mmCIF file of C-alpha atoms in Angstrom:
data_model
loop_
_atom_site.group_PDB
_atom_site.id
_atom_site.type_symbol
_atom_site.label_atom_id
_atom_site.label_comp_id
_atom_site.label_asym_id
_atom_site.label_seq_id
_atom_site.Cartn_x
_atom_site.Cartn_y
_atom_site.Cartn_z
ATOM 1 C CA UNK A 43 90.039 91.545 109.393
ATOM 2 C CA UNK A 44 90.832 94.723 107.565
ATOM 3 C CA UNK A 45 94.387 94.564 106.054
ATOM 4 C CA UNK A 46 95.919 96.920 108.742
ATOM 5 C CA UNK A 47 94.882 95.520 111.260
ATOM 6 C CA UNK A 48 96.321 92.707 110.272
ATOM 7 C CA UNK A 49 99.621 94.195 109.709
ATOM 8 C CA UNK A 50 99.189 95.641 112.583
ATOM 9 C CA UNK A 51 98.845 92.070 114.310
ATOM 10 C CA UNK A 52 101.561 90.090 112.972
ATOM 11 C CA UNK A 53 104.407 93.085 113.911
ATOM 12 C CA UNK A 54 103.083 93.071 117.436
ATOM 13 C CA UNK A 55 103.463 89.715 117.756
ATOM 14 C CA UNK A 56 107.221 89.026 116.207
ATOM 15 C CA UNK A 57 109.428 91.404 117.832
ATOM 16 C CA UNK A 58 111.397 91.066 114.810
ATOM 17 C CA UNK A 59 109.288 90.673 111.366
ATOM 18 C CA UNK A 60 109.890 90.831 107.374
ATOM 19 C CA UNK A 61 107.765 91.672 105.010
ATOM 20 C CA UNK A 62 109.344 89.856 101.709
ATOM 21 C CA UNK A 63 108.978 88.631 98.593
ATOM 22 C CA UNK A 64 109.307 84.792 98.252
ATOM 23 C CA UNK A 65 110.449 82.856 101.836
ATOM 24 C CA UNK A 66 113.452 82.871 103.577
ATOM 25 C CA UNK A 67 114.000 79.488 101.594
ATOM 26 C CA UNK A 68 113.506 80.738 98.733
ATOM 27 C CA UNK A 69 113.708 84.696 98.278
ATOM 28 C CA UNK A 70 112.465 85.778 94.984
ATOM 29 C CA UNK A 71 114.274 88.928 94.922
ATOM 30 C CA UNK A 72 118.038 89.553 96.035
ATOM 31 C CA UNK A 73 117.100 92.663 98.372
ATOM 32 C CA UNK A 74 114.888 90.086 99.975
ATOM 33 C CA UNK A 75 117.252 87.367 100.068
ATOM 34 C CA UNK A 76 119.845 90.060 101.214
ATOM 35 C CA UNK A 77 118.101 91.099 104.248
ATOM 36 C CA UNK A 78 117.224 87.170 105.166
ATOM 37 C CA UNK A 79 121.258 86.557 104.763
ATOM 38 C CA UNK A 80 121.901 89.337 107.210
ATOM 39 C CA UNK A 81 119.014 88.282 109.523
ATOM 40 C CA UNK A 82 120.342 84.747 110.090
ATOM 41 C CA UNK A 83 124.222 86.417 110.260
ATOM 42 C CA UNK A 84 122.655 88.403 113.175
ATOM 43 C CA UNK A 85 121.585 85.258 115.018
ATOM 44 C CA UNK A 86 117.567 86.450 114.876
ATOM 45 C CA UNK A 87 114.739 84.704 115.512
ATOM 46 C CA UNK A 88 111.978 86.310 112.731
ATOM 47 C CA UNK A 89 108.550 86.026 111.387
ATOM 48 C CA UNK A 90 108.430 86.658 107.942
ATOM 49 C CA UNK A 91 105.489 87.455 105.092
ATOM 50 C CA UNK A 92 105.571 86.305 101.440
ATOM 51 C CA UNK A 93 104.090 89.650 99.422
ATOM 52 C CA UNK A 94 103.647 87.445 96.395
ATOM 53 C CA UNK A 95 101.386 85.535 98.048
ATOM 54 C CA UNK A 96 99.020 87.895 99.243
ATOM 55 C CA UNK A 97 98.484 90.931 96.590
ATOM 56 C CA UNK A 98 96.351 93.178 99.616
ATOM 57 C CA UNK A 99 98.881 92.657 101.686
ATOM 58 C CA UNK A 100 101.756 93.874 99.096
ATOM 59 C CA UNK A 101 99.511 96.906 98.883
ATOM 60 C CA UNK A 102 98.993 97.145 102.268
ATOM 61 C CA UNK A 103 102.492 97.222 103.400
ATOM 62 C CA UNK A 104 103.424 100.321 101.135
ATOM 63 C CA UNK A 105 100.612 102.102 102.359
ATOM 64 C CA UNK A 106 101.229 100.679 106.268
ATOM 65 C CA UNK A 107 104.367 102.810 106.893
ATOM 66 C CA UNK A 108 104.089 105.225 103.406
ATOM 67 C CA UNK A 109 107.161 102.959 102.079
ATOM 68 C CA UNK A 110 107.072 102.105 98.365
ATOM 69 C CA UNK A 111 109.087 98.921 98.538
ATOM 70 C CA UNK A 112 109.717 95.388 99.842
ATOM 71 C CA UNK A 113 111.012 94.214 101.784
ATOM 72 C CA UNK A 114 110.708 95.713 104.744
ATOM 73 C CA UNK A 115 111.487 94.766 108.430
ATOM 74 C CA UNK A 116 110.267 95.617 111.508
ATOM 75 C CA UNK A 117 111.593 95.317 115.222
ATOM 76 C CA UNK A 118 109.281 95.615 118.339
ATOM 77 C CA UNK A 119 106.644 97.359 115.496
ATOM 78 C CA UNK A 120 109.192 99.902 114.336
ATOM 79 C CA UNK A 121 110.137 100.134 110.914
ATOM 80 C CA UNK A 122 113.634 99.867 110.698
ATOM 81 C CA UNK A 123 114.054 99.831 106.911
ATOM 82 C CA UNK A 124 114.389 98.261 103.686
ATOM 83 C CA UNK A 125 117.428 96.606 101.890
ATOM 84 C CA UNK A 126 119.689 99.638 102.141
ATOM 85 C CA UNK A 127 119.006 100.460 105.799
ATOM 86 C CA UNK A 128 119.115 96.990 106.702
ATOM 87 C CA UNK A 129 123.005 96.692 105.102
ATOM 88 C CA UNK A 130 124.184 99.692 106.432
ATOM 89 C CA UNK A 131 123.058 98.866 110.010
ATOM 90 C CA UNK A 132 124.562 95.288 109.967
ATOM 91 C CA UNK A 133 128.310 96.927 108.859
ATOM 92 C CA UNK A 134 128.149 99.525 111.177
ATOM 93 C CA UNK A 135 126.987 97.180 113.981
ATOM 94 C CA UNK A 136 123.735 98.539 114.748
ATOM 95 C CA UNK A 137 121.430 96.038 113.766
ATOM 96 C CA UNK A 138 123.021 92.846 115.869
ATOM 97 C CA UNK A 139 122.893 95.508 118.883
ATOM 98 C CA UNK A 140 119.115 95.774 118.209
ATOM 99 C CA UNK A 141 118.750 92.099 118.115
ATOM 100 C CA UNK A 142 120.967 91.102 121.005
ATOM 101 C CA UNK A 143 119.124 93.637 122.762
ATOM 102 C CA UNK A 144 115.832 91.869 122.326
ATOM 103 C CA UNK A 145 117.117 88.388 124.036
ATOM 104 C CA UNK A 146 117.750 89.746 127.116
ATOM 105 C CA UNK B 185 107.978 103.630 80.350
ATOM 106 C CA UNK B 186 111.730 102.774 81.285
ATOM 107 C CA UNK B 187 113.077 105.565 83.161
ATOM 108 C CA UNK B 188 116.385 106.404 82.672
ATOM 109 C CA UNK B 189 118.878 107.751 85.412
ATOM 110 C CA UNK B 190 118.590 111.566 84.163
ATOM 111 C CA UNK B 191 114.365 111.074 84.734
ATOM 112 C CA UNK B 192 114.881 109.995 88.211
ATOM 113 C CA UNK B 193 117.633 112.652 88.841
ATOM 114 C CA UNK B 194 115.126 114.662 87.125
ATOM 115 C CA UNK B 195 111.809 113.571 89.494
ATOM 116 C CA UNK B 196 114.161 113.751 92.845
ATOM 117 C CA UNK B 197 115.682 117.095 92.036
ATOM 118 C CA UNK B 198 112.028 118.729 91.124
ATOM 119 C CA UNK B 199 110.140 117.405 94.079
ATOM 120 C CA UNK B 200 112.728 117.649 97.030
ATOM 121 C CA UNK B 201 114.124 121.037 97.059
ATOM 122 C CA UNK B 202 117.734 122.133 96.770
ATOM 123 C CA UNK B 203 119.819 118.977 96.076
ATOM 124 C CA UNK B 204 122.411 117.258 94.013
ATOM 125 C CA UNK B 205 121.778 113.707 92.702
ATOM 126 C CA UNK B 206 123.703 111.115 90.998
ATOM 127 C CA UNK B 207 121.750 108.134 89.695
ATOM 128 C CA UNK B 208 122.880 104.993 88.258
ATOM 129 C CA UNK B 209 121.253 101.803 86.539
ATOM 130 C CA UNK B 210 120.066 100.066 83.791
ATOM 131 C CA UNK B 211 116.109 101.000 83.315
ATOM 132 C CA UNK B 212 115.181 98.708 86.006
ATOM 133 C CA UNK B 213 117.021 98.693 89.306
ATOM 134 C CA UNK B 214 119.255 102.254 89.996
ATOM 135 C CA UNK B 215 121.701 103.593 92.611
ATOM 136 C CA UNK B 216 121.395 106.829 93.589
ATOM 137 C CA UNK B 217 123.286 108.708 96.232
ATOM 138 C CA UNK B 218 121.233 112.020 97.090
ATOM 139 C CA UNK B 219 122.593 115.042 99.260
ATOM 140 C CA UNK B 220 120.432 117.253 100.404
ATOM 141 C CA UNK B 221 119.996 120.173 103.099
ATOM 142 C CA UNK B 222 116.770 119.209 103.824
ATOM 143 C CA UNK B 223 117.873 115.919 105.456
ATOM 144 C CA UNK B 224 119.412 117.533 108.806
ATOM 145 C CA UNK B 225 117.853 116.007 111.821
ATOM 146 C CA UNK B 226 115.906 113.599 110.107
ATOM 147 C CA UNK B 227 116.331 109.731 110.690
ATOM 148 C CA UNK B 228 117.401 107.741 107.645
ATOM 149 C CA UNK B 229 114.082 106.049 107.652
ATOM 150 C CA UNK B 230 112.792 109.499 107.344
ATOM 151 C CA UNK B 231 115.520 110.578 104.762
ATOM 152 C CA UNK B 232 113.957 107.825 102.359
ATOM 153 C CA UNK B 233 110.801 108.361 102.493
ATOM 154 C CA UNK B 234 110.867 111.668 101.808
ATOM 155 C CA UNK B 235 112.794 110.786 98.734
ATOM 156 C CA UNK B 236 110.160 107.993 97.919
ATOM 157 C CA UNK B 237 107.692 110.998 98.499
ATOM 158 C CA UNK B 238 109.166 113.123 95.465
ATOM 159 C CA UNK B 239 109.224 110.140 93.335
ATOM 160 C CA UNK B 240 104.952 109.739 94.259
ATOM 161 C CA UNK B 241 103.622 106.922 91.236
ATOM 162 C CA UNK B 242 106.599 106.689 89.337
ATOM 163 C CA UNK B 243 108.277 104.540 92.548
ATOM 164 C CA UNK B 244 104.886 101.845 91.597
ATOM 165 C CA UNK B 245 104.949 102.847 87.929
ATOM 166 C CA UNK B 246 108.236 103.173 86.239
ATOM 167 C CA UNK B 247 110.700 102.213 88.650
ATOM 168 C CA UNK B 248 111.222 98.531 89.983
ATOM 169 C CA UNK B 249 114.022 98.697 92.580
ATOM 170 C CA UNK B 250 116.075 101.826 93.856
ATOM 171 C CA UNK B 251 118.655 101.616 96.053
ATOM 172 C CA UNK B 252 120.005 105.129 97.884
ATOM 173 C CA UNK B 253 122.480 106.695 100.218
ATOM 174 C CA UNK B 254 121.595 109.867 101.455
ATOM 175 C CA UNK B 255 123.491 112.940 102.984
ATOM 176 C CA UNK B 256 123.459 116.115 103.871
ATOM 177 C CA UNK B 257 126.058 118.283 102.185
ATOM 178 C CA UNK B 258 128.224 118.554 106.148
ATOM 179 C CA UNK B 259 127.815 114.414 106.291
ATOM 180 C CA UNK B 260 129.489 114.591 102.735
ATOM 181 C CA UNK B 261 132.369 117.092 103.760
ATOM 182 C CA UNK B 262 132.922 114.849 106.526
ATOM 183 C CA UNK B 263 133.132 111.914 104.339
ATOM 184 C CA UNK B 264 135.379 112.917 101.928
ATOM 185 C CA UNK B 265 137.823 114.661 104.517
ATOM 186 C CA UNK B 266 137.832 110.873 106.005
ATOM 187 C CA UNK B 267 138.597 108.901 102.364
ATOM 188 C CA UNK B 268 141.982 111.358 102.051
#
């Protein structure tokens, strides 16, 4: 399967998806780690993607939604943003609102 | 190459139109807050990229991790008016 197609995929089927570097274990990187923290704060169920595991699919991503870094998340196949984005939304309230939304 | 903050303030300020740019950082991850006009309407997912946009190679080349705020020049006003 062609790589963005595959990308494609795996955000249709988790609602709520991360494209990271290392696992939500064990983040490699603290923007990843960062956005994993806030994730599990936020109560949400995600799928997540290890870049460093899969060099076409670190290349992919960037070209998937023309956004030069990782990590990136996704909810219901919208790209919501990357580490910055992410923190912003979860002080102002935003992002739980997103999530909670999803549940019901 | 290392990139120092006054490249990147450099790259952003070429590439994006009428802006003002303060940059941060050590050669390998940078703040940056960025206010430009241009940004009106536009989503902040949308505000990014088009910053990523100026920046082209050098975001895969000679910059590992950027972190931004970005602003129009009104959201700034209203900002500051709020801090006093």
């Amino acid at each position: 399967m062609e790589i963005q197609e595959r990308i494609r995929k795996v955000i249709d089927e988790n609602s709520v998806m991360l494209f990271m570097k290392g696992s939500p274990d064990f983040p490699q990187c603290g923007f990843s780690g960062r956005v994993v923290q806030i994730l599990e704060a936020c109560d949400a169920k995600f799928g997540s993607a290890d870049v460093l595991m899969d060099p076409e699919l670190r290349e992919g991503i960037k070209a998937y939604s023309n956004w030069p870094t990782i990590p990136q998340l996704y909810i219901q196949g919208e790209l919501i943003g990357g580490s910055d984005i992410v923190m912003e939304m979860h002080e102002n309230g935003e992002l739980k609102k997103k999530i909670d939304a999803l549940d019901g | 190459m290392m990139a120092t903050p006054e490249d990147i303030k450099e790259w952003i300020e070429q590439n994006l139109g009428e802006s003002e740019v303060e940059i941060s950082g050590d050669g390998r991850h940078f703040d940056a807050v960025i206010v430009c006009a241009g940004f009106a309407g536009k989503t902040r997912i949308q505000q990014h990229q088009m910053v990523y946009a100026a920046l082209g190679d050098r975001m895969k080349d000679d910059i590992h991790a950027l972190s931004m705020r970005t602003m129009t020049p009104e959201d700034r006003t209203a900002e500051t008016t709020v801090d006093q």
